[in-house]
PDB file of C-alpha atoms in Angstrom:
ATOM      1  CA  UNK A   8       0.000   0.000   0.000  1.00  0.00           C
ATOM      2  CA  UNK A   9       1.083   3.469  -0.614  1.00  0.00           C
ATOM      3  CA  UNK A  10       1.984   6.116   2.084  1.00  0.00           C
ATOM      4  CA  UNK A  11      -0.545   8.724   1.920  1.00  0.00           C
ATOM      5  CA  UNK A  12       1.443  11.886   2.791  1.00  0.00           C
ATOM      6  CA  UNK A  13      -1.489  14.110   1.624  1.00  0.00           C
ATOM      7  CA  UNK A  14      -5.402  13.668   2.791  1.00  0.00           C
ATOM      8  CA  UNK A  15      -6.614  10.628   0.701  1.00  0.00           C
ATOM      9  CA  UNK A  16      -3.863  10.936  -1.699  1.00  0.00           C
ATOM     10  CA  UNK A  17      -0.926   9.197  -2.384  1.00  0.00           C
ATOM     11  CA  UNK A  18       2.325  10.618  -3.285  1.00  0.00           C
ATOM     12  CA  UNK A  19       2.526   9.931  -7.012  1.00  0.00           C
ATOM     13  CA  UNK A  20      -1.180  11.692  -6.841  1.00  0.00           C
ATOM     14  CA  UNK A  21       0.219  14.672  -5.808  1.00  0.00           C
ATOM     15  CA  UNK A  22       2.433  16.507  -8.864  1.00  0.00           C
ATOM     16  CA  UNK A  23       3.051  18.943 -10.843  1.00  0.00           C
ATOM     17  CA  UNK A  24       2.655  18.716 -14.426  1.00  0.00           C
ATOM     18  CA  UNK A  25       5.921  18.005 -16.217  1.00  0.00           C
ATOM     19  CA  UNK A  26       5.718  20.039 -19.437  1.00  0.00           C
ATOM     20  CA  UNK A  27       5.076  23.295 -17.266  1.00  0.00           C
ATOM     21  CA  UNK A  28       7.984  22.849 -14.852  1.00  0.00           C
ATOM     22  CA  UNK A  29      10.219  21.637 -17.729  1.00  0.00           C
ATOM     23  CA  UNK A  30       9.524  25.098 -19.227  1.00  0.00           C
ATOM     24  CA  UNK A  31      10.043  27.039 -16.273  1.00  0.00           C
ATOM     25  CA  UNK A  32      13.436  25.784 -15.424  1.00  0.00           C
ATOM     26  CA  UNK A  33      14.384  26.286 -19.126  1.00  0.00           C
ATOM     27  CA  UNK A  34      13.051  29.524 -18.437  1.00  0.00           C
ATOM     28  CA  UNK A  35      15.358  30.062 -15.699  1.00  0.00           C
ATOM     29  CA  UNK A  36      18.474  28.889 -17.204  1.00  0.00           C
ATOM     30  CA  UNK A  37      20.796  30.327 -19.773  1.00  0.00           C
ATOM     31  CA  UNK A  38      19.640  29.044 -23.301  1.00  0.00           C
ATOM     32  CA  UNK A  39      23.560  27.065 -23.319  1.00  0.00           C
ATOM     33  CA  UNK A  40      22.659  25.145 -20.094  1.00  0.00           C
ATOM     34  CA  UNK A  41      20.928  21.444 -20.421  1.00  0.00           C
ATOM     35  CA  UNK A  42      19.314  19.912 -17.613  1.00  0.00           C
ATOM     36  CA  UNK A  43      19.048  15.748 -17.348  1.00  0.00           C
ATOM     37  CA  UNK A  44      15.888  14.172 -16.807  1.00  0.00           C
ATOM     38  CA  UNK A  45      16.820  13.245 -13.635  1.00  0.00           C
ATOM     39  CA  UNK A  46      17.909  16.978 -11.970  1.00  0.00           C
ATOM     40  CA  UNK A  47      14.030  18.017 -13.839  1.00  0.00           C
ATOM     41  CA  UNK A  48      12.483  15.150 -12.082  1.00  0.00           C
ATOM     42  CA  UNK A  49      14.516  15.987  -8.772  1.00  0.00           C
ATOM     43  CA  UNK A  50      13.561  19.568  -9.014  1.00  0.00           C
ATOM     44  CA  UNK A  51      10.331  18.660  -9.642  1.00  0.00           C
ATOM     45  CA  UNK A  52       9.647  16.867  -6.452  1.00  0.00           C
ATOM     46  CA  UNK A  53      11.395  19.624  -4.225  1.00  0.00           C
ATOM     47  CA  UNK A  54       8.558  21.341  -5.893  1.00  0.00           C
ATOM     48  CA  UNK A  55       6.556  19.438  -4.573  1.00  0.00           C
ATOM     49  CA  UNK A  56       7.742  18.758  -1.261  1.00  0.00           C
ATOM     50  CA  UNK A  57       8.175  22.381  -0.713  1.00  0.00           C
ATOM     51  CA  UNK A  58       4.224  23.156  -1.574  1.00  0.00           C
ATOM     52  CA  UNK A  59       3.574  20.881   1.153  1.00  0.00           C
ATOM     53  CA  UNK A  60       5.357  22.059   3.410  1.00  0.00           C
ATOM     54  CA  UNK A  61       4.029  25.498   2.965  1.00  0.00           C
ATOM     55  CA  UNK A  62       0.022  24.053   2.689  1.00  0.00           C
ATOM     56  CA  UNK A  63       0.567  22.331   5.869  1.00  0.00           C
ATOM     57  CA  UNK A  64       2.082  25.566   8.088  1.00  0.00           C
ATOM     58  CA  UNK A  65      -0.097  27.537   6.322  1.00  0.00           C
ATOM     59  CA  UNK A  66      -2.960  25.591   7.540  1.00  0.00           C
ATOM     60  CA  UNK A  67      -1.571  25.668  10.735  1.00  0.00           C
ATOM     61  CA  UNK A  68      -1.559  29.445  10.864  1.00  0.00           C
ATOM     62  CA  UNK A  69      -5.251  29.269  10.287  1.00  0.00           C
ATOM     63  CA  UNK A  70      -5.657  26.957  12.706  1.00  0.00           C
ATOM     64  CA  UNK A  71      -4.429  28.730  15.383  1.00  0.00           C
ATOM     65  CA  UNK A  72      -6.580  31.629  14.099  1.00  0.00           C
ATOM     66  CA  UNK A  73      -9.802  29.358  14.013  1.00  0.00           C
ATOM     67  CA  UNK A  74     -10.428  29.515  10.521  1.00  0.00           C
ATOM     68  CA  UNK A  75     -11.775  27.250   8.091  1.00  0.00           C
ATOM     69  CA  UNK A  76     -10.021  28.914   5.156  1.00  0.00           C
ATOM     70  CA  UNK A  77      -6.547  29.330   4.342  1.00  0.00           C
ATOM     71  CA  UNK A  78      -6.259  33.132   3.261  1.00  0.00           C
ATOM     72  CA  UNK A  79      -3.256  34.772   1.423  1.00  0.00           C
ATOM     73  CA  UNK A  80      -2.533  36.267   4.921  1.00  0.00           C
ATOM     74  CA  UNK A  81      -1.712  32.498   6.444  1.00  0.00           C
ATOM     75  CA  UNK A  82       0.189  31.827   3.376  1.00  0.00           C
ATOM     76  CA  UNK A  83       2.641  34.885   4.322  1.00  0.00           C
ATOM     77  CA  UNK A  84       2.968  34.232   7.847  1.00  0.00           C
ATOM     78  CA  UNK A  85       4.020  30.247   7.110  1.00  0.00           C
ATOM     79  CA  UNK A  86       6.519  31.918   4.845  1.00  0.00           C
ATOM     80  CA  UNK A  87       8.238  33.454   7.885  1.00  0.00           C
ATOM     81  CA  UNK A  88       7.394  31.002  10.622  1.00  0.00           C
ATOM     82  CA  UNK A  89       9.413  28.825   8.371  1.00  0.00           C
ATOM     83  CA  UNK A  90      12.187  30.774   7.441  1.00  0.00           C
ATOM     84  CA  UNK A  91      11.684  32.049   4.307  1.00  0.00           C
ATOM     85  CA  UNK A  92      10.837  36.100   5.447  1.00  0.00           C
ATOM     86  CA  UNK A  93      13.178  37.369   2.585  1.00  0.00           C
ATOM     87  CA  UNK A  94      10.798  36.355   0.283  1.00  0.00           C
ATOM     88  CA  UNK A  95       7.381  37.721   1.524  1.00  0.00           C
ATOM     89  CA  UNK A  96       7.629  40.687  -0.554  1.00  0.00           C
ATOM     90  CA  UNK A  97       8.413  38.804  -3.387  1.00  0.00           C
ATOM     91  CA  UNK A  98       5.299  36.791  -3.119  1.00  0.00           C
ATOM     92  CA  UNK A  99       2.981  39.328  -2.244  1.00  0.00           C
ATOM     93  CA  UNK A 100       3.730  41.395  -5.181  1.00  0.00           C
ATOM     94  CA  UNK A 101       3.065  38.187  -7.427  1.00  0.00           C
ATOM     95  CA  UNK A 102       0.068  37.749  -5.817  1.00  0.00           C
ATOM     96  CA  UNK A 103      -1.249  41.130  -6.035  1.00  0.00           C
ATOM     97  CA  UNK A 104      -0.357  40.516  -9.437  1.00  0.00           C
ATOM     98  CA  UNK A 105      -2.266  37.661  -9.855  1.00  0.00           C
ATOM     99  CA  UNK A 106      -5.113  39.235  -8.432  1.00  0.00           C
ATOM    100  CA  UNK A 107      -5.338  42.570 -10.901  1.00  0.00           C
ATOM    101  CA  UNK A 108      -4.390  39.974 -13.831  1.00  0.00           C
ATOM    102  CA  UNK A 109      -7.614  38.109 -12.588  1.00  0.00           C
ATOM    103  CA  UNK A 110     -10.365  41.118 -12.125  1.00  0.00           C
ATOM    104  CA  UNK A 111      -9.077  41.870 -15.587  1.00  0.00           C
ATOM    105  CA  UNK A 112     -10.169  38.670 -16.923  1.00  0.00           C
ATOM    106  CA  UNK A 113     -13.014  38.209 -15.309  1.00  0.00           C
ATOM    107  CA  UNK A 114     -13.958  41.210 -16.361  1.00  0.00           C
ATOM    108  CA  UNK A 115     -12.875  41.412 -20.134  1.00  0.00           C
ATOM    109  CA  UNK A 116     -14.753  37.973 -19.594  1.00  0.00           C
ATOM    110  CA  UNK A 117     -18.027  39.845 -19.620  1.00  0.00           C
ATOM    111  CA  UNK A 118     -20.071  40.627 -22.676  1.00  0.00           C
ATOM    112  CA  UNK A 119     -20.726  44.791 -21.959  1.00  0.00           C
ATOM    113  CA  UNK A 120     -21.899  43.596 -18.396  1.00  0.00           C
ATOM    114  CA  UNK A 121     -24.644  42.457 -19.605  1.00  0.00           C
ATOM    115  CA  UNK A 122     -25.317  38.100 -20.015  1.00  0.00           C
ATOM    116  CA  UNK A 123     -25.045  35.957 -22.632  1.00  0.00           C
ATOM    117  CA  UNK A 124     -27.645  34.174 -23.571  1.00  0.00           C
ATOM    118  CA  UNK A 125     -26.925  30.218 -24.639  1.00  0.00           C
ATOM    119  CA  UNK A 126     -26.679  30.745 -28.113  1.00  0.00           C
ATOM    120  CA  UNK A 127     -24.285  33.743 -27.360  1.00  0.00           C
ATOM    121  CA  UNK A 128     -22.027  31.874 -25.550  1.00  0.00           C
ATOM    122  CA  UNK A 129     -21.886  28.689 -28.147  1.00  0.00           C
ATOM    123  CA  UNK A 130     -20.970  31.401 -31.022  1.00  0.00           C
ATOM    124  CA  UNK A 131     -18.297  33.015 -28.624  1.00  0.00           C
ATOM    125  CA  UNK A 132     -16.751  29.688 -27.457  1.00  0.00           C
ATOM    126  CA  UNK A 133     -16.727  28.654 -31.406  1.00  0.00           C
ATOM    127  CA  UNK A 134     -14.976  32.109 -32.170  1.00  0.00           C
ATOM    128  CA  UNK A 135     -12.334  31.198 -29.194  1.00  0.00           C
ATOM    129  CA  UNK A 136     -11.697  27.704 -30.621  1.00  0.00           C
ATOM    130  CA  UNK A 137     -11.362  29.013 -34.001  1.00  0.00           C
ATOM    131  CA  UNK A 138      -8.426  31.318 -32.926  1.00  0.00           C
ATOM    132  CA  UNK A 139      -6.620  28.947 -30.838  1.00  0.00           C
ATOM    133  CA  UNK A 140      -6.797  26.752 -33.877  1.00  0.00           C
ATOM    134  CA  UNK A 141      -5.257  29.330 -36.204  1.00  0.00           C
ATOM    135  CA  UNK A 142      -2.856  30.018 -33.379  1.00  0.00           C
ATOM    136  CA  UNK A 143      -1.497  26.505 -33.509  1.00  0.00           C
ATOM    137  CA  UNK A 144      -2.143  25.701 -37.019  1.00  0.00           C
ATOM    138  CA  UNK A 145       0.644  28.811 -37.690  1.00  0.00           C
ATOM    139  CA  UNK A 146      -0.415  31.986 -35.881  1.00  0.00           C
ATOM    140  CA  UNK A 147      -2.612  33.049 -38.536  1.00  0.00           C
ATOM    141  CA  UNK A 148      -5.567  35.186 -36.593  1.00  0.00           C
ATOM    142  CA  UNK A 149      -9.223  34.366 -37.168  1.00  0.00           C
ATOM    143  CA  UNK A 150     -10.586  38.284 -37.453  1.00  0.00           C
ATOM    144  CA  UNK A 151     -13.230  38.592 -34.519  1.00  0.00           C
ATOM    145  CA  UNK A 152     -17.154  38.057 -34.809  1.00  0.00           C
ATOM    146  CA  UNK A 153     -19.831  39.814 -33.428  1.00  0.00           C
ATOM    147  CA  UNK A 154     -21.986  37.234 -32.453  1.00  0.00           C
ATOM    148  CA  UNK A 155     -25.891  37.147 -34.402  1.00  0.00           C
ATOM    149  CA  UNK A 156     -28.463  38.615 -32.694  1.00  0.00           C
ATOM    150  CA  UNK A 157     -31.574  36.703 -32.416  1.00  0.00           C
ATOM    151  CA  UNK A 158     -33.816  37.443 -34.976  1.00  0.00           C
ATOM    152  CA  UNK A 159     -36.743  38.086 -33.400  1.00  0.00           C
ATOM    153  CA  UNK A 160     -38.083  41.365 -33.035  1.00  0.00           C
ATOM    154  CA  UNK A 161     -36.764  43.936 -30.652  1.00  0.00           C
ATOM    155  CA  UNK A 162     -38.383  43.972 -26.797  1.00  0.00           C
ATOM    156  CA  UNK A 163     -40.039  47.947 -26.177  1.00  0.00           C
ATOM    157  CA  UNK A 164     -38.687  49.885 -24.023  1.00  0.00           C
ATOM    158  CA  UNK A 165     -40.308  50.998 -20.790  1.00  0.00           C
ATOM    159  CA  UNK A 166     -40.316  54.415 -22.246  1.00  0.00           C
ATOM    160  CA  UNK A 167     -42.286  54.167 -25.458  1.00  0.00           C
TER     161      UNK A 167
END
């Protein structure tokens, strides 16, 4: 049986996915450095290991606060509880980051604030396959749609 060092998980459960680390420690190096398969696959699971070991003070910190939820804030402190103050400010600034890079999407996500209806949302979702598909297929762009209106007639106003 496997050791289960995560709630109803075993360790081979718990990963990160390859490709995307593979890429980020290319990322990191000089374009003349090579890294073997084994030094990814170590890196990898110090990865790992060291997500872990930040979930689990981190949930501690709540914990001790008598929360249910592990906040940003709990993150941060289990940063310096274990030793790693110098990068706080690091993280926070990638976070708050994350955060304005997510508002925008969320927002650019909306169609003028208003809904979509189904049929909206099929012709919009078609449109954003399209263009990933031109993207891969050799970066041609697929010029944008404006999505058909229904063709029935328009509701009156409140006005009129």
């Amino acid at each position: 049986m496997e050791p289960m060092d995560i709630v109803g998980r075993t360790k081979e459960d718990a990963s990160l996915p390859k490709a995307t680390m593979t890429k980020i420690i290319k990322e990191m190096l000089p374009p003349d450095v090579r890294v073997a398969r084994d030094a990814q696959d170590l890196l990898i699971e110090c990865c790992v290991e060291f997500i872990n070991l930040i979930s689990s003070e981190s949930n501690e910190v709540c914990s001790r606060e008598d929360k249910r939820t592990i906040a940003p804030e709990h993150v941060l402190k289990a940063l310096e509880v274990l030793g790693f103050g110098e990068y706080i400010e690091e993280v926070y600034a990638a976070y708050e980051q994350h955060k304005h890079e997510t508002l925008d999407t969320v927002r650019a996500g909306k169609w003028n604030g208003a809904e979509m209806t189904e049929e909206e949302a099929l012709a919009e979702q078609q449109r954003m396959f399209a263009e990933a598909r031109a993207r891969m297929n050799g970066g041609a762009s697929v010029p944008p749609t404006v999505p058909k209106q229904p063709d029935s007639e328009p509701e009156p106003s409140l006005n009129s």
